C-alpha cells in the first residue's frame, strides 16, 4: 500500500541530500522545485504541460483560493485536484504570508488575523483552525501550519514575540489538522521554523516544532528582502537545526543561484513565482544566466534561447521570434518563456539530484555558478 507520507534519503554529498517523498498521489523527487499555482493555475501553462517540464508537485495559495473562488466551492466541485485537473500532489501554503503582504486593514491577535480582502474589501478572520479547514476543503496533500512572517529588519523583541506566537499557532495547527478525519489520514502537515536571521531564535523555533512533531519542516521568514548573503548565512545553520530524516522546505525561493546555494546547505524543497513571472515579463533563465528578450540585440538572432536546454521551446523557436512575440505583446511569448523557464528549473533540479547521487555536488555548484555569473 502506498504510504501516506514517507521520506527516503538516497544519497548525501556534504550537507546536500537527494531522495524521494512517497505519497498517495505519486512520488516527489528531491531536491524538488514546486511551480506556483496561485489561483488554481500555473499562469500561462496547462497542467499537463507543467507535468511535462518534470514537476512532481504544485503549490496552491490558501489566501487567494479562500477569497476566489472560495474553499467551500472548490470542495463542492470535488476538491482542488479535480477542479484544476492536476492529479498529482499539491502543497498549499497557510495563507499567513499573503495576509501580511497583501491584505489591507489587517489586525493581528493571538486568535489569528482579521483582514479586508484585497479584491473586494470583504472582512475575513484567518486562524490556525480556519487555515487547516480551508486546506482540508481544498484537499491538499501537504498542508502548511499557520504562521506569521515578520520582516528580518524588525526589532529583535518583535521577531522573538512573533516566533513564539507562530509556535503556539503551530500547536493549534497540529491539533486542528489531526481532527480532520479522512483528510488527516491521507495528507501531511509541515511546521514552519521562524526567527529571522537569528541562530538562537531559530534553534528555539526548531525545538518547539520538534516537540509538536511534523511530517516535514519549512524554513520560513527568508527571501523577504534580506539579500542572498544574509539568507545563505542563515541557511548555514537553520537546516541542521531541523530533523535530518524529514524534508526541509525553503519557502519562496528563488533565483537559480539561490537554489544551488540552498541545496548545498541541505534544503530539499522550493517554490517561487520567479520562473513564471519572469516569463510573462520577457526574461528567460539559461545555463549562461538570465536573458532579457526585450533587448534589441535579439531581434535578428536565429539561435535557440539556450542550446543546452532540452525543452521544446529551445528546440523549435529562435531568440528572434521570442523577441518579436514579447515586443508585440503576443500572449504566446509569455507562454513559451514560461514553459522554458519551468523546464530550465526542473532540469537544474535533476542536474543537482544527479550530482549529489554521484558525489560531485560541490564541483557542479562551482561550475554552474561560474557560468551563470553569480556568487556562491
PDB file of C-alpha atoms in Angstrom, residues 32 40 46 49 122 150 183 187 220 270 290 317 336 338 362:
ATOM      1  CA  UNK A  32      12.237  19.438  -5.683  1.00  0.00           C
ATOM      2  CA  UNK A  40      -5.564  27.030  -9.156  1.00  0.00           C
ATOM      3  CA  UNK A  46      -1.803  23.815 -18.980  1.00  0.00           C
ATOM      4  CA  UNK A  49       2.421  20.933 -19.841  1.00  0.00           C
ATOM      5  CA  UNK A 122     -14.773  41.853   2.390  1.00  0.00           C
ATOM      6  CA  UNK A 150       7.819  39.320  10.016  1.00  0.00           C
ATOM      7  CA  UNK A 183      -8.049  14.127   5.108  1.00  0.00           C
ATOM      8  CA  UNK A 187      -2.306  14.188   3.916  1.00  0.00           C
ATOM      9  CA  UNK A 220      10.200  30.471   6.782  1.00  0.00           C
ATOM     10  CA  UNK A 270      11.488  25.026  -3.010  1.00  0.00           C
ATOM     11  CA  UNK A 290      19.282  35.401 -17.297  1.00  0.00           C
ATOM     12  CA  UNK A 317      11.931  28.693 -31.709  1.00  0.00           C
ATOM     13  CA  UNK A 336       6.733  29.981 -24.415  1.00  0.00           C
ATOM     14  CA  UNK A 338       7.135  30.382 -19.024  1.00  0.00           C
ATOM     15  CA  UNK A 362      30.366  20.887  -4.875  1.00  0.00           C
TER      16      UNK A 362
END
